[in-house]
Coordinates of C-alpha atoms and ligand atoms in Angstrom, one line a residue:
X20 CA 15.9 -1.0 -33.8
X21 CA 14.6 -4.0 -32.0
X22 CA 11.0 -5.1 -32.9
X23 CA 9.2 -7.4 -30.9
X24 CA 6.2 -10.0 -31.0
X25 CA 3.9 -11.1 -28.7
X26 CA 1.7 -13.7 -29.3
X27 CA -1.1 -14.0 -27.4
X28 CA -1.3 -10.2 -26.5
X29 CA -4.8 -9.1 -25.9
X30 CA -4.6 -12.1 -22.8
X31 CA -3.7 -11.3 -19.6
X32 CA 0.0 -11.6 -19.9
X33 CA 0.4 -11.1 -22.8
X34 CA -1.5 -7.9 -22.5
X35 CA 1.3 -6.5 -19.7
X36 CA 4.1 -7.3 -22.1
X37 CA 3.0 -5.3 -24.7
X38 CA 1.7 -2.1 -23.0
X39 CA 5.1 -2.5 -21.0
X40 CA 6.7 -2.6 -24.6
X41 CA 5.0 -0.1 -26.0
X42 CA 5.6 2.4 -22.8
X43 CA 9.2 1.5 -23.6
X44 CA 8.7 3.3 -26.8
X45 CA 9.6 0.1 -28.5
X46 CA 8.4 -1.1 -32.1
X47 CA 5.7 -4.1 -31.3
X48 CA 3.6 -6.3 -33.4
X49 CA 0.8 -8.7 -31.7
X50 CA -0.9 -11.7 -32.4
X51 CA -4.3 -13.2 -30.8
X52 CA -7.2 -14.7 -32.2
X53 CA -9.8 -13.3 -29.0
X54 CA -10.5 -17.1 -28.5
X55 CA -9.6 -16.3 -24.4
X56 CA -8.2 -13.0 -25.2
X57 CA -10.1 -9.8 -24.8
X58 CA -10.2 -7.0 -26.7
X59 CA -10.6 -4.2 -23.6
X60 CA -7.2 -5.8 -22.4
X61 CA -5.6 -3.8 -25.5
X62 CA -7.6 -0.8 -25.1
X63 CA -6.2 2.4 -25.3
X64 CA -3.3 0.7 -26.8
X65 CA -4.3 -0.5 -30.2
X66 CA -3.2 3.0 -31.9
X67 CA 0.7 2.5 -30.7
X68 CA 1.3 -1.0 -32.1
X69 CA 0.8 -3.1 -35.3
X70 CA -2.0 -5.7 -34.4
X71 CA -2.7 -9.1 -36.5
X72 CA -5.5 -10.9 -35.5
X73 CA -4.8 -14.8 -36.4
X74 CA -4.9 -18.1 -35.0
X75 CA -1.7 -20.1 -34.3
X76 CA -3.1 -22.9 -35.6
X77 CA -2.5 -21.1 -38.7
X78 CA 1.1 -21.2 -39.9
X79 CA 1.1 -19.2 -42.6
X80 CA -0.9 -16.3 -40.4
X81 CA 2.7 -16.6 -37.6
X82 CA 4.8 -16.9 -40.3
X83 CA 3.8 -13.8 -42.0
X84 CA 3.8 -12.3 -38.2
X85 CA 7.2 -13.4 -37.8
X86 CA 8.9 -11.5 -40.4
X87 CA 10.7 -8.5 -39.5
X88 CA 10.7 -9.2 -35.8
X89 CA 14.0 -9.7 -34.1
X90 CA 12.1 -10.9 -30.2
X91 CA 9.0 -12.7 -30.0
X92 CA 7.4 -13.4 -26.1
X93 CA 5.3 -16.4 -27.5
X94 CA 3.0 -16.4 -24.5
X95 CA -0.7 -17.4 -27.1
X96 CA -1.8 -20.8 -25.6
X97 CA -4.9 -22.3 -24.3
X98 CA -4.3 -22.5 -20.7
X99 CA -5.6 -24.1 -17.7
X100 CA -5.2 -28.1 -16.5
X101 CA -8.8 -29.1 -16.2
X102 CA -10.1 -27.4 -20.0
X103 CA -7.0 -29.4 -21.2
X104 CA -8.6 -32.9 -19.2
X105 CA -11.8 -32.2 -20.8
X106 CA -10.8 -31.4 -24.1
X107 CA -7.2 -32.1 -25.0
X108 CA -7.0 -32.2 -28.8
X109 CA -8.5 -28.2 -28.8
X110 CA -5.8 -27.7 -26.4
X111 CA -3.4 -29.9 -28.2
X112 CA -3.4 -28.5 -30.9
X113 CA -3.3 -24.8 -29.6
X114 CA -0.3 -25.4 -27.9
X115 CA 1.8 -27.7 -29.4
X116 CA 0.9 -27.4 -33.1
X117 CA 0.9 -23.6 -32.3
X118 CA 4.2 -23.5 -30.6
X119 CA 5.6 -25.2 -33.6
X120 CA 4.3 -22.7 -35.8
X121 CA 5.7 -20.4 -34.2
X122 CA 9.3 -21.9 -34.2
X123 CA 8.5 -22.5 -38.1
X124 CA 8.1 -18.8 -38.4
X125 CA 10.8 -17.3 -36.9
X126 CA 13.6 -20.1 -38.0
X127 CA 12.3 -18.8 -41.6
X128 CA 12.1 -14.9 -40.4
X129 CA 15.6 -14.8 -39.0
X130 CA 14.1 -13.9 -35.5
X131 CA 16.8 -13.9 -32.8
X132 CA 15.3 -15.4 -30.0
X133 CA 12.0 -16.4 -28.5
X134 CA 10.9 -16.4 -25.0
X135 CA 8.5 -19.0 -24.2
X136 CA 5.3 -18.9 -21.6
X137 CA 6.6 -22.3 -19.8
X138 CA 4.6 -23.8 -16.9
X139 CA 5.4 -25.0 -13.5
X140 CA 2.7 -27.7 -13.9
X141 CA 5.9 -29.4 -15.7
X142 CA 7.3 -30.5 -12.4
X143 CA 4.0 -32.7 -11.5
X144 CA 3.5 -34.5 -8.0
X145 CA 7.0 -35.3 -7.5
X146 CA 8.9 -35.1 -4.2
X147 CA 11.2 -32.2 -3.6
X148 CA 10.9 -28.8 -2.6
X149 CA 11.3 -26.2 -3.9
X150 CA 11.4 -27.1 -7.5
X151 CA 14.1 -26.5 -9.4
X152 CA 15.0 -26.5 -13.3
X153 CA 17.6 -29.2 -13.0
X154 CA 14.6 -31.7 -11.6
X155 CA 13.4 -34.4 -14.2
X156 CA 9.8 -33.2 -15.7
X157 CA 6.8 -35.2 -14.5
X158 CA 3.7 -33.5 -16.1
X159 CA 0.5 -35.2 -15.4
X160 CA -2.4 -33.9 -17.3
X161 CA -2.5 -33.1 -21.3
X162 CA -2.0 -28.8 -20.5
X163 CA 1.7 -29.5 -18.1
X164 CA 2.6 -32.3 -21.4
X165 CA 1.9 -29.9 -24.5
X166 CA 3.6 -26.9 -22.4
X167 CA 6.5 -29.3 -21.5
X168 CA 6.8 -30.6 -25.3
X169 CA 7.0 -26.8 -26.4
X170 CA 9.9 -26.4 -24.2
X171 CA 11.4 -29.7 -25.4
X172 CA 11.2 -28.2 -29.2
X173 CA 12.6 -24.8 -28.2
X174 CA 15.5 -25.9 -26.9
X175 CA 15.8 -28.2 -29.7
X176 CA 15.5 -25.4 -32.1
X177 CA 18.6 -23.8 -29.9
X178 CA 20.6 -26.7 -30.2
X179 CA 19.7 -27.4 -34.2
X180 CA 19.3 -23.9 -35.7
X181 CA 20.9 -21.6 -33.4
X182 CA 17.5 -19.7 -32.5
X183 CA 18.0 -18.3 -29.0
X184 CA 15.2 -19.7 -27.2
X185 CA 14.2 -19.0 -23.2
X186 CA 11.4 -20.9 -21.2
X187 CA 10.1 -19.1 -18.7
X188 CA 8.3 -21.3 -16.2
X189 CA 5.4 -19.1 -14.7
X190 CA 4.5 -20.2 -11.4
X191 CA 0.6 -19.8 -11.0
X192 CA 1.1 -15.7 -12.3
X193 CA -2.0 -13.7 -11.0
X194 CA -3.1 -10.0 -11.4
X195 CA -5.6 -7.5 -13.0
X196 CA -7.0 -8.6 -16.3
X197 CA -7.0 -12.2 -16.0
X198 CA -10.2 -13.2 -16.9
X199 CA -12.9 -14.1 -14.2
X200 CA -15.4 -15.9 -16.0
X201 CA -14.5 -18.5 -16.8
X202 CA -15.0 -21.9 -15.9
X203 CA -11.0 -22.4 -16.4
X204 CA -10.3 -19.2 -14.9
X205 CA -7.2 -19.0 -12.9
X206 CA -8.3 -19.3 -8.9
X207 CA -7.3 -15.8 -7.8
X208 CA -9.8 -13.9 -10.4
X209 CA -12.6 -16.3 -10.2
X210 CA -12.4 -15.9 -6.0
X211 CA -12.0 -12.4 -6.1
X212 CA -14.7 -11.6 -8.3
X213 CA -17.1 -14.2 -6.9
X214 CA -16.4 -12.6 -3.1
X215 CA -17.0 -8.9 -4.9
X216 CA -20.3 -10.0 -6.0
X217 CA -21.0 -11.7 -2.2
X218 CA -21.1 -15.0 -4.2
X219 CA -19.6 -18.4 -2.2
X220 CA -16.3 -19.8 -3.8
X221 CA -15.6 -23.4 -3.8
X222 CA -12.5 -24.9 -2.8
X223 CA -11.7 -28.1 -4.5
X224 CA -10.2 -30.4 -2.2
X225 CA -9.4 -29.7 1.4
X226 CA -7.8 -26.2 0.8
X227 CA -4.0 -27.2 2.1
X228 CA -2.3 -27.4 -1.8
X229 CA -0.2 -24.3 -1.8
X230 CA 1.0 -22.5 -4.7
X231 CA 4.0 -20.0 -5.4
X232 CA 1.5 -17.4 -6.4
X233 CA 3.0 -14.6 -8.6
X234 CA 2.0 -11.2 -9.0
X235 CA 2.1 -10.3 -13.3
X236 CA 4.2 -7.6 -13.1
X237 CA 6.9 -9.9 -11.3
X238 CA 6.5 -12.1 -14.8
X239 CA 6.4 -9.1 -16.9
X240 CA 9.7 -7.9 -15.4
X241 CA 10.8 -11.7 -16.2
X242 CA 10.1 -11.5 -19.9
X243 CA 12.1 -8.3 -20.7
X244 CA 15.1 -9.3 -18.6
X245 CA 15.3 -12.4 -20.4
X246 CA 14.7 -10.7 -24.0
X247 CA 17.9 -8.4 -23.0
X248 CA 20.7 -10.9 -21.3
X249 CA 23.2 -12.0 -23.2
X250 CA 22.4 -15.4 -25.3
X251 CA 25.3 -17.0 -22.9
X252 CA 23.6 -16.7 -20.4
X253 CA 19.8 -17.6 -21.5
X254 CA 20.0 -19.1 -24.9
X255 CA 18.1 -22.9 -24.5
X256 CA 17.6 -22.9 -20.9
X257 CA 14.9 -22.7 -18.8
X258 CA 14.2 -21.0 -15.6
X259 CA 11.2 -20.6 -12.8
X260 CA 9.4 -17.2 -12.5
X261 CA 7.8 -16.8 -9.2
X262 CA 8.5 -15.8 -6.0
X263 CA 9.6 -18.1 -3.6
X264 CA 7.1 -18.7 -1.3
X265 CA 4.0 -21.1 -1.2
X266 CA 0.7 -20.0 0.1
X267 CA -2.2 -22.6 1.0
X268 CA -5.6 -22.2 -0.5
X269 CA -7.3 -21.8 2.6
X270 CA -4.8 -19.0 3.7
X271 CA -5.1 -17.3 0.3
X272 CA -8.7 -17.5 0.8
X273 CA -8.6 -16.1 4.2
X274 CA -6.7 -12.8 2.8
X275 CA -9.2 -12.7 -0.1
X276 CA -11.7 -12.4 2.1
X277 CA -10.2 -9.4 4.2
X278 CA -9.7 -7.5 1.3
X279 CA -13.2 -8.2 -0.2
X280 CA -15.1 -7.6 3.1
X281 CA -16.5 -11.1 2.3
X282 CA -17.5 -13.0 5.0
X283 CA -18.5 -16.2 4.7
X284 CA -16.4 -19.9 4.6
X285 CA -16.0 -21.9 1.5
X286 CA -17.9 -24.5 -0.3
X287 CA -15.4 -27.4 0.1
X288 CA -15.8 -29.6 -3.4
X289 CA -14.3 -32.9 -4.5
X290 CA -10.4 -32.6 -5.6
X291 CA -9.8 -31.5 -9.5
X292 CA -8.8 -34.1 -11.7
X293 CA -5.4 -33.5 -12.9
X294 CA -4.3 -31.3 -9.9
X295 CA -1.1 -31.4 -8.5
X296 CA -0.8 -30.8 -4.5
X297 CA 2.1 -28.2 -4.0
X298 CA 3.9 -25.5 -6.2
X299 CA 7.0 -23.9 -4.8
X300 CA 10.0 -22.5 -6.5
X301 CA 13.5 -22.1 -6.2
X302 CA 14.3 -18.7 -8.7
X303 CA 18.0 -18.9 -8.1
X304 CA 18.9 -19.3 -11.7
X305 CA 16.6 -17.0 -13.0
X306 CA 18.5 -14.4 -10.6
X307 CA 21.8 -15.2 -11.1
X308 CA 20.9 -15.4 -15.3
X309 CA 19.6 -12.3 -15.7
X310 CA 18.9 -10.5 -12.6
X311 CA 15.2 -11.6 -11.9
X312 CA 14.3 -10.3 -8.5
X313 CA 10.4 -10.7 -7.3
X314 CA 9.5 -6.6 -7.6
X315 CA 5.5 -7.3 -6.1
X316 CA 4.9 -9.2 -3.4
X317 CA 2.3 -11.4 -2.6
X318 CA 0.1 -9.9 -0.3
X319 CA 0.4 -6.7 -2.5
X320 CA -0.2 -8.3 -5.7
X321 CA -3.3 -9.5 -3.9
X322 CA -4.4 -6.4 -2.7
X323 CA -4.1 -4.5 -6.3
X324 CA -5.9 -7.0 -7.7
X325 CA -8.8 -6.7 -5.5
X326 CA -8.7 -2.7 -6.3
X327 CA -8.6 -3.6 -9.8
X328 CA -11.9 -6.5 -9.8
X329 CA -13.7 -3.7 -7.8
X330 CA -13.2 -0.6 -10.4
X331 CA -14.0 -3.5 -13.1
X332 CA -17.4 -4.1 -11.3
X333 CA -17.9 -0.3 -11.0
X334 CA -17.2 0.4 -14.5
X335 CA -19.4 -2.9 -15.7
X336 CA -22.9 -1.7 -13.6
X337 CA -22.2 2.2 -13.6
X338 CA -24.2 3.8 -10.6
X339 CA -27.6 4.9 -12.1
X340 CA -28.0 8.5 -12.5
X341 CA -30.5 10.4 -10.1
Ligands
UD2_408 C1 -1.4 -24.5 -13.5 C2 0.1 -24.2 -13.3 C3 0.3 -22.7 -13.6 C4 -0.2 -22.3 -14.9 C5 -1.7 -22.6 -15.0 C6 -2.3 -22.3 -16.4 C7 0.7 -25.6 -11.4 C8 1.2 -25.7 -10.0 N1 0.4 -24.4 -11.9 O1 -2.1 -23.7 -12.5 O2 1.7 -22.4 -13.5 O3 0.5 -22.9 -15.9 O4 -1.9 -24.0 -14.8 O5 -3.7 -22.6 -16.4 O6 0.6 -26.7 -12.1 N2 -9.2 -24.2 -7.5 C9 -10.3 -24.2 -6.6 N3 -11.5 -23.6 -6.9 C10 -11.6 -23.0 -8.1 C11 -10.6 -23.0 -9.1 C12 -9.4 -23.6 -8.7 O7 -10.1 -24.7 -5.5 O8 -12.8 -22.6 -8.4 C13 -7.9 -24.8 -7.0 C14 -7.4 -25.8 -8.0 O9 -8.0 -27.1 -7.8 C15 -5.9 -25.8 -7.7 C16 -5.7 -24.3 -7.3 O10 -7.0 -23.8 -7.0 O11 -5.6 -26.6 -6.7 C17 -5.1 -23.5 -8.5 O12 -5.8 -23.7 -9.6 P1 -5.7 -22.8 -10.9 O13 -6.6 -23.4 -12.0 O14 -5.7 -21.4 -10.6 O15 -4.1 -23.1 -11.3 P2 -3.2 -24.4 -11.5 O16 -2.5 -24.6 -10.2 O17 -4.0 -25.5 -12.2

C-alpha cells in the first residue's frame, strides 16, 4: 500500500492534500513545525493520520519522517516574496536547507518520488506571455531564488539517484484556510478578510499587475495527478499549475468587493519591493503530462472563499446569547 508524506501539512496546501489523502482512505504521515501552519487547519483530521511535529531545518527529524513513505508532496516552506526581502537567511534556510533535507531523507528512505511546491515567481519580470516551463528562470527576490534552487536540486537528484522528482509551479494558489493575518499573507485572504471586517485594503502599486490566480483545489487536483502518472511522463520535469488566465488587481478587487458587500475604493500604496508585474501561464504540459485540467474556476474559487472568511468570522465572534 502506498504511503504518503506531506510536509508542511497543517498550511494551507498542505492542509488540502492531506484531508484529500486521507478521504482517499490512503495511509498518510505529516510534517509541520506550526511556524505559519495552524493547527485548526488539521482539525477533525488529526485521529486518521500519523502526525510528526518537526522543523525541516532538522534533518534527522525528515529523515526519520521519510522512512517507510513511498510519495512525499514536500510543500513545508516559508513563503511569501516581501518576508523573504526582509529576512532572507530565516527564509533561506527554510527552504533551501529544508528542501535538501528532505531530498537527504528520502534518497536514504528509498522514497519513490517527491512532488515539489515550485513557484511561478521563478519566471521573474521577463518578456513573454504566457510563461512557459521551457523559458530560462529569472527570479528576482531571495523567496523566487531558494524555490528555484529547490527545483534545480530535485531534478538533480532525478538525474543522479534516480528519485522521481516533480515541481509543481503554483501560480499565485488561493482558497479557504490560507491564513489572513499576516503581514505576508497571500493578497486574496488578507482583502477578503479586511473587506469582511469593513476595513480599507491597500493596493501596492497602481492595481494593473495581474496574476493567474488559482483556486486550491485546482492545485490539490495537481499534486495527486502528478503522484499517480507514470515516471515517463513526470519524473525531473517541471510543469505550471494554474489556470490560464490573468486577472488585474484592481478587477480582482472589484469582484472582492461584490461578494463582500464592501464598498469603498482602495488605498493606493507605493509598489512592493521585489514584485514582479504580470503572472500568466501556459498549463499545456501539465495537461498533456498527466491530465491537469483547471476543475474551479476563478470567479468561483473567489466566491467560496468569501463564504468560507465569513463562517470563519462567525465562528471566531459567536453571536452573544440573549
Ligand atoms: C508569489 C508567487 C506565487 C507564490 C507566492 C508565495 C508570483 C507571480 N507569484 O506571489 O506563485 O509562490 O509568491 O508567497 O511571483 N498586494 C497588494 N496588497 C497587499 C498584499 C499584496 O497590493 O496587501 C499585491 C502584491 O504587491 C502583488 C500581488 O498583490 O502585486 C500579489 O501578492 P501576493 O503576496 O499575494 O503574491 P505574489 O504575487 O508575491
Amino acid at each position: 500500500m502506498t504511503k504518503y508524506l506531506v510536509t508542511g501539512c497543517a498550511g494551507f496546501i498542505g492542509s488540502w492534500i492531506t484531508q484529500t489523502l486521507i478521504q482517499r482512505g490512503e495511509t498518510v504521515r505529516g510534517f509541520d513545525n506550526f511556524e505559519t501552519g495552524r493547527k485548526q487547519n488539521l482539525s477533525g483530521l488529526l485521529d486518521h493520520f500519523e502526525f510528526i511535529q518537526g522543523d525541516l531545518r532538522n534533518a534527522g527529524a525528515v529523515a526519520r519522517a521519510c522512512e517507510g513513505i513511498d510519495i512525499i508532496f514536500h510543500q513545508g516552506a516559508l513563503p511569501s516574496v516581501p518576508r523573504s526581502v526582509k529576512d532572507p537567511r530565516t527564509s533561506h534556510t527554510a527552504n533551501i536547507d529544508g528542501t535538501f533535507n528532505v531530498l537527504e531523507g528520502a534518497r536514504a528512505a528509498g522514497v519513490r518520488r517527491i512532488i515539489y511546491a515550485a513557484s511561478s515567481s521563478a519566471y521573474g519580470n521577463q518578456p513573454g506571455f504566457p510563461r512557459i516551463e521551457t523559458m530560462v528562470p529569472m527570479p528576482i527576490a531571495p523567496y523566487p531564488v531558494q524555490k528555484m534552487a529547490g527545483e534545480l536540486y530535485m531534478r538533480s537528484y532525478w538525474q543522479i539517484y534516480g528519485l522521481e522528482t516533480v515541481c509543481l509551479r503554483y501560480f499565485n494558489i488561493f482558497g479557504p484556510r490560507q491564513d489572513p493575518n499576516s503581514p505576508y499573507s497571500g493578497v486574496m485572504a488578507k482583502f477578503a478578510l479586511l473587506m469582511l471586517r469593513g476595513e480599507r485594503p491597500t493596493i501596492f502599486g497602481d492595481g494593473e499587475q495581474g496574476r493567474d490566480f488559482t483556486y486550491v483545489e485546482n492545485a490539490v487536483s495537481a499534486n495527486l495527478l502528478a503522484a499517480a502518472a507514470p515516471a515517463e511522463k513526470v519524473a525531473g520535469r517541471v510543469f505550471n499549475v494554474a489556470c490560464g488566465q490573468r486577472h488585474t488587481l484592481n478587477k480582482t478587487y472589484q469582484i472582492l468587493s461584490e461578494l463582500t458587500g464592501y464598498t469603498h475604493p482602495p488605498i493606493y500604496g507605493p509598489p512592493r519591493t521585489g514584485d514582479i508585474q504580470d503572472s500568466l501561464a501556459d498549463i499545456t504540459a501539465a495537461r498533456e503530462a498527466f491530465g491537469y485540467e483547471p476543475l474551479v474556476s476563478f470567479e468561483e474559487g473567489l466566491r467560496r472563499t468569501v463564504e468560507w472568511y465569513k463562517q470563519e468570522m462567525h465562528r471566531a465572534q459567536p453571536p452573544a446569547s440573549s
